[in-house]
Coordinates of C-alpha atoms and ligand atoms in Angstrom, one line a residue:
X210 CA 0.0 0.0 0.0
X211 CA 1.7 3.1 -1.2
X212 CA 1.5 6.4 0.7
X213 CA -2.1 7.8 0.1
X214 CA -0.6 10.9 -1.9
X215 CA 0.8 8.7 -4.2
X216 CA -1.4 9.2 -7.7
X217 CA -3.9 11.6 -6.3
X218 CA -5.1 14.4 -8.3
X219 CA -4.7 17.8 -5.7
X220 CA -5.8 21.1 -6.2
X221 CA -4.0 23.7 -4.3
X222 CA -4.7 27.1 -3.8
X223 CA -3.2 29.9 -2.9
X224 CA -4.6 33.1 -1.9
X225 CA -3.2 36.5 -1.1
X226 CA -1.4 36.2 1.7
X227 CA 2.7 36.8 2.9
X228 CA 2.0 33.1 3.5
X229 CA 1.8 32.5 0.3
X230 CA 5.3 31.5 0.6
X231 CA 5.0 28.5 2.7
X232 CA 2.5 27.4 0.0
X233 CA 5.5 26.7 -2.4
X234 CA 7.3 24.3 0.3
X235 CA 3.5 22.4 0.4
X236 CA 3.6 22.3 -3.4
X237 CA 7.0 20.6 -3.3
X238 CA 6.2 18.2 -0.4
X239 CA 2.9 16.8 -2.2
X240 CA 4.5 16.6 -5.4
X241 CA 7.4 14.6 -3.4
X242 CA 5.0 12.2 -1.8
X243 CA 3.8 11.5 -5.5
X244 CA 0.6 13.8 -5.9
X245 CA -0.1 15.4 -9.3
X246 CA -0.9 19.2 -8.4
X247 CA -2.8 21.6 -9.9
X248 CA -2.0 25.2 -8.5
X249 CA -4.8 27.7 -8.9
X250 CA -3.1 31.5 -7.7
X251 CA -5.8 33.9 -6.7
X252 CA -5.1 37.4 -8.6
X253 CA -3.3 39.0 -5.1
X254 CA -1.4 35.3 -4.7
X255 CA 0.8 36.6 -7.3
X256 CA 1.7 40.1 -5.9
X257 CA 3.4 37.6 -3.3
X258 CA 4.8 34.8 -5.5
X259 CA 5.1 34.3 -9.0
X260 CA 3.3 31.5 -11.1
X261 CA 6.5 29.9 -12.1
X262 CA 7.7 29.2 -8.8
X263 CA 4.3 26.4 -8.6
X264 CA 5.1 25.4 -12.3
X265 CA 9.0 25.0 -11.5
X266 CA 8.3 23.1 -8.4
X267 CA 4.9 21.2 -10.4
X268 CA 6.0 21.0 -13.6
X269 CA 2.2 21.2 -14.1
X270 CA 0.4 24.6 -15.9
X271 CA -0.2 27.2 -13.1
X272 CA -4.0 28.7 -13.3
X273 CA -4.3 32.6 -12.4
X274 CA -6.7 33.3 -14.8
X275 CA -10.2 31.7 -15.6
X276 CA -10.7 33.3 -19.0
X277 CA -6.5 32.4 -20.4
X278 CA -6.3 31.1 -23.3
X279 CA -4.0 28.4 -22.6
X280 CA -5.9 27.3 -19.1
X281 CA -7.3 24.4 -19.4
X282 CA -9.9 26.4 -17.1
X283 CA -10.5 28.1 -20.5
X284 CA -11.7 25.1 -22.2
X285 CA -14.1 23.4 -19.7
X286 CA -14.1 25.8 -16.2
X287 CA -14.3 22.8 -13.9
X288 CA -11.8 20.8 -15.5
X289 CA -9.8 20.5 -12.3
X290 CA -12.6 20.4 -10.0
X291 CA -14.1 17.3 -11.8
X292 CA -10.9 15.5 -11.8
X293 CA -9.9 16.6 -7.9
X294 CA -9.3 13.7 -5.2
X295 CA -9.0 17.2 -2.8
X296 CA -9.2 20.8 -3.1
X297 CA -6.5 22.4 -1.1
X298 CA -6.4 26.1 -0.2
X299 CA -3.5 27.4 1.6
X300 CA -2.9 30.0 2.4
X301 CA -6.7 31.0 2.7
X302 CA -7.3 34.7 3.0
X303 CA -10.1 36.4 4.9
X304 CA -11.3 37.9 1.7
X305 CA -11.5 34.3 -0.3
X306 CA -13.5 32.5 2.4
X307 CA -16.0 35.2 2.8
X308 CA -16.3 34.4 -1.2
X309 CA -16.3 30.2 -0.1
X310 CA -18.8 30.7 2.8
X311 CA -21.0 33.3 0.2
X312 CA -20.4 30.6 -2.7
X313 CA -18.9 33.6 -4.6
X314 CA -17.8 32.3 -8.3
X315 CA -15.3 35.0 -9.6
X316 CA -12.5 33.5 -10.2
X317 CA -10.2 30.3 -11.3
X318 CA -10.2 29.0 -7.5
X319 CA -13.9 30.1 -6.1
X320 CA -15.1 28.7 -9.8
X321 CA -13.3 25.3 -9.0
X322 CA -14.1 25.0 -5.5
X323 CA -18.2 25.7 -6.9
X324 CA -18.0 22.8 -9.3
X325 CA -16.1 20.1 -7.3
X326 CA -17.7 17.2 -5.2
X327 CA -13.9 16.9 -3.7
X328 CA -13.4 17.4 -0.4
X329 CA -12.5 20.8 0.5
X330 CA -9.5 21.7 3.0
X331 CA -8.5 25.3 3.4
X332 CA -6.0 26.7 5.9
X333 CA -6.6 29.9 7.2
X334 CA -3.6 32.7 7.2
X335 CA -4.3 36.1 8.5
X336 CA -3.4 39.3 11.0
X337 CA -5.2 38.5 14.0
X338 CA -7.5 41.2 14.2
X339 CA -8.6 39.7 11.1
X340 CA -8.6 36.6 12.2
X341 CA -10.7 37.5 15.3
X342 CA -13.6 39.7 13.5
X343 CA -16.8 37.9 14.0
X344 CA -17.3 38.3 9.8
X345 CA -14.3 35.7 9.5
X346 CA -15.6 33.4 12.7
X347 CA -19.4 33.4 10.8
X348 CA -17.8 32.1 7.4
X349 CA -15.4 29.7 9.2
X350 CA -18.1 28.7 11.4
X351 CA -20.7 28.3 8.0
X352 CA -17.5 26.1 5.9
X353 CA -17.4 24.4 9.2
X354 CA -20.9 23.1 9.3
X355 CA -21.4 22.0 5.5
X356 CA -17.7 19.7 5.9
X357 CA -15.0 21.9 5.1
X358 CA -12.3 20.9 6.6
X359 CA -10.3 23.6 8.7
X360 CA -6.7 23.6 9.7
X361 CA -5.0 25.5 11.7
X362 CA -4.1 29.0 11.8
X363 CA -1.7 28.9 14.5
X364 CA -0.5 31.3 17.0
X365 CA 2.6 32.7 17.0
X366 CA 4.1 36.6 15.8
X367 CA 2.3 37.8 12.6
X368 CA 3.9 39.6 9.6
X369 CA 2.2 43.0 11.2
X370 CA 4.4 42.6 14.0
X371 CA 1.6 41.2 16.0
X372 CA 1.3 38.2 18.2
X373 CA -2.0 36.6 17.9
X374 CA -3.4 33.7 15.9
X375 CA -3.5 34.0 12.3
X376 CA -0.1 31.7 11.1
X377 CA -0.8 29.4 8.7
X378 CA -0.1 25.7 9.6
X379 CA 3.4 24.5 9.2
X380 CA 2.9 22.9 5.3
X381 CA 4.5 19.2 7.0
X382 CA 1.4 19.3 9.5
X383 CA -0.6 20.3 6.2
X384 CA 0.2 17.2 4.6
X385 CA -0.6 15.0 7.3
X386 CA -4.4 16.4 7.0
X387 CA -4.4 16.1 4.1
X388 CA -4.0 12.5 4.3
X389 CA -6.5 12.1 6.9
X390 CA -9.2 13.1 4.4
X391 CA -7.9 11.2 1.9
X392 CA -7.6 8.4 3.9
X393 CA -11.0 9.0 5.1
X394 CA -12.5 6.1 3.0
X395 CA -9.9 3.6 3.6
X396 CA -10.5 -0.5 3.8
X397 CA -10.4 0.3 7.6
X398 CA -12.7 3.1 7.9
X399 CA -15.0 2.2 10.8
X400 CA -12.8 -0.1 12.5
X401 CA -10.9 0.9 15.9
X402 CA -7.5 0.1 15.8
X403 CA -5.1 0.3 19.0
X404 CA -1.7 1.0 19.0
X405 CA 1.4 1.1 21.7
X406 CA 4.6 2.4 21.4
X407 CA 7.9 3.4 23.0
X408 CA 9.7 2.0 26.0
X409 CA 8.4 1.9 29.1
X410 CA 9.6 4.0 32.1
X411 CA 10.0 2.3 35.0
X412 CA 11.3 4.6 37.9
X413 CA 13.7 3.9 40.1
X414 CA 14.0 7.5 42.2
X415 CA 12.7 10.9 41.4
X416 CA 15.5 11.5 38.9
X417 CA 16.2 7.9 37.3
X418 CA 14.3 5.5 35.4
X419 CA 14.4 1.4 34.0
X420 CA 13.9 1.5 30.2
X421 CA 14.8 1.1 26.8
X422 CA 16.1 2.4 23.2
X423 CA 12.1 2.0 21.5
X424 CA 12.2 5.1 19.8
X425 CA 8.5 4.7 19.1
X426 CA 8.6 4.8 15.7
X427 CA 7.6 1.4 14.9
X428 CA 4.3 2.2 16.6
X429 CA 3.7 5.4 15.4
X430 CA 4.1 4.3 11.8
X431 CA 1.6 1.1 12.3
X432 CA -0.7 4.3 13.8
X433 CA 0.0 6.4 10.8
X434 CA -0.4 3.6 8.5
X435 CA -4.0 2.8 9.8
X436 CA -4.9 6.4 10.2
X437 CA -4.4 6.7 6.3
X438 CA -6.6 3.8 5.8
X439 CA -9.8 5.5 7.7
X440 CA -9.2 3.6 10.6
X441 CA -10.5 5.6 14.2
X442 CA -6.4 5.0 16.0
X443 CA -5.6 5.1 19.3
X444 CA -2.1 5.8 20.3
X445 CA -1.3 5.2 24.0
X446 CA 2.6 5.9 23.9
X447 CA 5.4 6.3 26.5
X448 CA 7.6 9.6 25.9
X449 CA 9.7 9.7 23.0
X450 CA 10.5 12.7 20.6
X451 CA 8.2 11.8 17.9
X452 CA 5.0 14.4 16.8
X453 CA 2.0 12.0 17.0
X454 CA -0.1 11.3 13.4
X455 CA -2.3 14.0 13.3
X456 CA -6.2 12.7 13.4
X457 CA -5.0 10.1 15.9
X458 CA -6.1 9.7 19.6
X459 CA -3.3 10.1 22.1
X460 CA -3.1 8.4 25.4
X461 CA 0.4 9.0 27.7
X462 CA 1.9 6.7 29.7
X463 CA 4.8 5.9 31.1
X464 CA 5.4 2.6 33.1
X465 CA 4.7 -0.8 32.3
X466 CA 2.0 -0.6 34.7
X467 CA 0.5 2.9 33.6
X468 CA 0.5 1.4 29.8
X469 CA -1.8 -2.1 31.3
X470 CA -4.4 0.4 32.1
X471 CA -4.1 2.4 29.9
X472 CA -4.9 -0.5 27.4
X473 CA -7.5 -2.6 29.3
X474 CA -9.5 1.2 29.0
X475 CA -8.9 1.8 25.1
X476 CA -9.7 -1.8 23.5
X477 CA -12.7 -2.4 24.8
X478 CA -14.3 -1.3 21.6
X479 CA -11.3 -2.2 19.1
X480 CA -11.3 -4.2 16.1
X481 CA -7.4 -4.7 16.3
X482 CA -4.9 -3.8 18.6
X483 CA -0.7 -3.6 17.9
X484 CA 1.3 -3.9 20.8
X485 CA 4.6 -2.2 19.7
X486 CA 5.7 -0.8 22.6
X487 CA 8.2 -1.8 24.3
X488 CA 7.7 -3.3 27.6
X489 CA 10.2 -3.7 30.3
X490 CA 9.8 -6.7 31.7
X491 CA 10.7 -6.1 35.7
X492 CA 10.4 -3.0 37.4
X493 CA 12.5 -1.9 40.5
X494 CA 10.4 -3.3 43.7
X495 CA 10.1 0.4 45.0
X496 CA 10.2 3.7 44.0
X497 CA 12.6 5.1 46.2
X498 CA 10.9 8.8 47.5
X499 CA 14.5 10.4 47.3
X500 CA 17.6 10.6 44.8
X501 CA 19.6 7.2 45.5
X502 CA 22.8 8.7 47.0
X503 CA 25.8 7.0 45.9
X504 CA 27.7 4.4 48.3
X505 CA 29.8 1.4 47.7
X506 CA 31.5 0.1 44.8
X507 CA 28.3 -1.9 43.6
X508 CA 24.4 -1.7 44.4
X509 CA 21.9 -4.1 43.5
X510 CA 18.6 -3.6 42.4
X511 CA 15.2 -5.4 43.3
X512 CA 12.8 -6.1 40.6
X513 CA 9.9 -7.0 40.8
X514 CA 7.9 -8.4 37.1
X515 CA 5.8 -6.5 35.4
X516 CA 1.9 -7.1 34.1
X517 CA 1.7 -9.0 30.7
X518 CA 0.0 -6.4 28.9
X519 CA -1.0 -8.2 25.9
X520 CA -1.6 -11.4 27.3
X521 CA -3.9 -10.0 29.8
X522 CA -6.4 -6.8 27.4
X523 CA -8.6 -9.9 25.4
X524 CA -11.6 -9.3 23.7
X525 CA -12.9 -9.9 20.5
X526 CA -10.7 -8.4 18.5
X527 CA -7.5 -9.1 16.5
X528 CA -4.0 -9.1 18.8
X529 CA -1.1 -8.3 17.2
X530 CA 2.6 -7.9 18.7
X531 CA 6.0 -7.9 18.0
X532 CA 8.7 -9.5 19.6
X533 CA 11.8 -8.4 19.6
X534 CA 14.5 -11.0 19.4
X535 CA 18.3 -11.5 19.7
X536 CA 18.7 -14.8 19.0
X537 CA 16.4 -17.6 17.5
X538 CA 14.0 -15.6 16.0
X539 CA 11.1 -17.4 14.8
X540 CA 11.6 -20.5 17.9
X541 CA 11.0 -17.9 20.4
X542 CA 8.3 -15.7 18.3
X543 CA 6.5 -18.9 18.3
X544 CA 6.4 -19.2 21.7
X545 CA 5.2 -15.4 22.5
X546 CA 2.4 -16.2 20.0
X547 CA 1.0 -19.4 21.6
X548 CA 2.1 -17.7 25.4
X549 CA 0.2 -14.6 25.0
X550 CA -2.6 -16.0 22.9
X551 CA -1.9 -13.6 20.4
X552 CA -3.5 -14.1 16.2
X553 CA -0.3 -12.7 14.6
X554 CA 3.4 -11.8 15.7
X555 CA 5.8 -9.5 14.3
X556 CA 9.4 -10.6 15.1
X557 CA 12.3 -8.3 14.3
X558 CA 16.2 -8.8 15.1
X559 CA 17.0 -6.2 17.2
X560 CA 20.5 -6.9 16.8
X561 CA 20.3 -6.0 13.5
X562 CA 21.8 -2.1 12.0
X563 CA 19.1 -1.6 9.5
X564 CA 16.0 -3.2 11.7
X565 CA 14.2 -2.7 15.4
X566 CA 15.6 0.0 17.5
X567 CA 15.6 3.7 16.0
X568 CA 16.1 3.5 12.9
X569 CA 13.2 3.8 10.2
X570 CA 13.2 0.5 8.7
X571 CA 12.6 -3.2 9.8
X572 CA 12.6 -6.7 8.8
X573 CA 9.9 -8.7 10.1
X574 CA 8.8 -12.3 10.1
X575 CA 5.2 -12.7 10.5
X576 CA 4.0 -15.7 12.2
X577 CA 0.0 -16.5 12.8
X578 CA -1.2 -19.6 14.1
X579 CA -2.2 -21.5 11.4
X580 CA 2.1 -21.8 11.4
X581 CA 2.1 -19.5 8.2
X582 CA 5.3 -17.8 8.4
X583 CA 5.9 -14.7 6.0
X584 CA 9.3 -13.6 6.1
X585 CA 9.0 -9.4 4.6
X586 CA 12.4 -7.7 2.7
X587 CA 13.7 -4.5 4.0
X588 CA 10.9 -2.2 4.5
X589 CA 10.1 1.0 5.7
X590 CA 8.4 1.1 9.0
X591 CA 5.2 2.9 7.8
X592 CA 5.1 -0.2 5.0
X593 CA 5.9 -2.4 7.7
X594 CA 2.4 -0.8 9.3
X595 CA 0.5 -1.8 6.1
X596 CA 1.4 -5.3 5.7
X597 CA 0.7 -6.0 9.5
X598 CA -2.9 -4.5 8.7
X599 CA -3.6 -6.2 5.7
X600 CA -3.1 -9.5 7.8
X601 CA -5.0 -8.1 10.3
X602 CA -7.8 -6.8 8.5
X603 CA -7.9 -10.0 6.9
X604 CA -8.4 -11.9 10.0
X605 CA -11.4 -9.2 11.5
X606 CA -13.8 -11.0 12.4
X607 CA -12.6 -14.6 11.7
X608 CA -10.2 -14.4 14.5
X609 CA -10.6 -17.6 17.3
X610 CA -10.4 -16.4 20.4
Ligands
PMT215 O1 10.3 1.8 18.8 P1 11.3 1.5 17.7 O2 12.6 2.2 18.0 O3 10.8 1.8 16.3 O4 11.7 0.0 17.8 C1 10.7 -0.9 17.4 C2 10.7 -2.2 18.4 C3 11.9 -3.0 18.2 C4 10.5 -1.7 19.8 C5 9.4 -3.0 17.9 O5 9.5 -3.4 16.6 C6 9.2 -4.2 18.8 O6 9.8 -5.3 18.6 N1 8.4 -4.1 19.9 C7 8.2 -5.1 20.9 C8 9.3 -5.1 21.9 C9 9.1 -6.1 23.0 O7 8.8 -5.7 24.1 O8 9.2 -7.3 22.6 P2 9.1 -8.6 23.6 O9 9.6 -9.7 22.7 O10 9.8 -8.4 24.8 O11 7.6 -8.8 23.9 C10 6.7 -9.5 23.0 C11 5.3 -8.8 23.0 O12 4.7 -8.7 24.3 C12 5.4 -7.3 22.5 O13 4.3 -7.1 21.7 C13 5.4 -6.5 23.8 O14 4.8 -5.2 23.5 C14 4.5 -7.4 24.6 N2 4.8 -7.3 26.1 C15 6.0 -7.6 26.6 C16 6.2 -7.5 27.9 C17 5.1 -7.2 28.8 N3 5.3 -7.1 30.1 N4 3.9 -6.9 28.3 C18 3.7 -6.9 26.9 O15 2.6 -6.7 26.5

């Protein structure tokens, strides 16, 4: 399963705004991610970027004129409406979604949105003041309620000097919405699918802790992944330095312990749940109330075990983990499965450079019970995600308890 991007027809426009400018890095990341993009300028776009900076980065026509000759817009005026997976507008000015909310046609980009049956996105960028009128909060307020979707603006110093909201979204946090309508209609949309990541934090004082090198992002990409296949995710996740998919749920833990109930609370209603995390198997036997003050040559250390987390959350739906293995990796995968009464396991050789901890690819063996084994090449982490879903998906339903 390719990123969602990948083949998808995007409008994008770009209103006047000194945001414009970010509009170019959102043109280049879609066209990255394998989009074919269509930029439509408003007529005070290009008194703040030119048309051939969207053509250079495109290398698709730029629209800023509904009645040019060489527009396709020209030809048929909803050419790129009709064709449109999504309608993009960023930035959006104060000015064009008065004309949106009014259903104002005077233009390439209010003519497009008009004829489309895409979904609409547009991303606010304004001074504050602006931002705040109650004219703007009525039209945002009307796009709202008939299913436009809204992003941002954020807060932060304005072009006037001003601090106040009215920045438009950072165009990497763009994208990711933009998936999450796309993604909208996925194979899992209207299934609930669980997810844990990172190492658990098992403290030992008030300034150390027992854990791990999980970095998380094995989790957040099996998140991600079902997120852009319409899935409703839940991410209950230890602290690591990773920005959570956007349009997912997000429960904090830290210990093993936290993480248990944490779980037992959020799959009650799912359809599948990945246990990625990773969970530290002993904890130390108290938490001392103080810093541990240093003594004699050596200390030792009580532990006491921790819950099995994913042998104790059952219900009906699918169980998923990983297990992360130094040695013997599909003898002692075998065993987790069977042990922890899980459908399908993921094992990965953490000893390996290009697999398991940190890094953004793994290698995985997946194991079910019916003894299938399905040894997957060198794969991104996010593609890792996809396979582990479409066995998953597969199974909804079927699974034995
Ligand atoms: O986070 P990254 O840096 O991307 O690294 C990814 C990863 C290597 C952490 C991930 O791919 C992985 O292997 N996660 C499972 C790590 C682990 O705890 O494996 P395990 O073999 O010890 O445990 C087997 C399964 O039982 C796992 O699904 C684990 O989450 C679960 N478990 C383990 C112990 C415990 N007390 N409760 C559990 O639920």
């Amino acid at each position: 399963m390719p990123n969602p991007l990948h083949g998808k027809n995007i409008v994008l426009g770009v209103t006047g705004s000194i945001a414009a400018y970010k509009a170019a890095d959102l043109a280049s990341k879609l066209v990255q991610a394998g989009a074919r993009v269509d930029v439509v300028m408003s007529e005070n776009a290009a008194h703040f970027i030119t048309p051939m900076t969207f053509h250079a980065l495109t290398h698709r026509p730029v629209t800023t004129d509904l009645f040019d000759p060489h527009s396709e817009l020209a030809i048929d005026h909803v050419a790129l409406g009709m064709r449109a997976d999504i309608i993009v507008i960023a930035p959006a000015t104060a000015n064009t979604l008065a004309k949106l909310a009014a259903g104002v046609a005077d233009d390439a980009l209010t003519t497009t949105v008009l004829g489309t049956v895409a979904p609409l996105l547009v991303a606010p960028a304004m001074d504050a003041h602006m931002y705040d009128h109650p004219a703007v909060q009525d039209n945002l307020a009307r796009l709202r309620n008939r299913g436009v979707t809204i992003v941002g603006p954020e807060g932060g110093r304005l072009a006037s000097g001003l601090m106040g909201m009215g920045r438009l979204t950072d165009p990497e946090v763009l994208v990711e919405h933009i998936k999450l309508v796309l993604g909208r209609h996925g194979d899992l949309l209207g299934k609930k699918v669980v997810v844990s990541a990172g190492g658990t934090q098992e403290p030992l004082d008030p300034v150390r802790i027992l854990t791990n090198h999980s970095s998380g992002k094995q989790g957040y990409a099996v998140a991600e992944a079902a997120r852009d296949r319409g899935a409703a995710v839940t991410l209950v996740t230890t602290p690591v330095s990773l920005r959570p998919p956007v349009g997912v749920r997000v429960v904090r833990v830290k210990s093993a312990r936290d993480m248990l109930e944490a779980m037992l609370d959020v799959t009650n209603q799912a359809d599948i749940v990945v246990m990625a995390a990773a969970v530290a198997d002993y904890r130390p036997v108290a938490e001392s109330d103080h810093k541990i003050k240093k003594s004699g040559e050596t200390i030792s250390l009580e532990l006491a075990k921790n819950p099995d987390i994913i042998a104790t959350v059952n219900g009906p739906f699918v169980k998923i983990g990983f297990a992360a293995e130094t040695e013997d990796l599909l003898v002692n995968a075998e065993t987790k499965l069977r042990s922890k009464g899980l459908h399908l396991v993921a094992a990965n050789d953490v000893t390996a450079t290009d697999a398991g901890f940190g890094v953004d690819t793994n290698r995985v063996l997946l194991l079910d019970r019916d003894g299938k084994v399905e040894e997957l090449p060198l794969l991104t982490k996010y593609e890792v995600g996809h396979r582990i879903l479409d066995r998953a998906l597969a199974m909804v339903g079927k699974q034995r308890a």
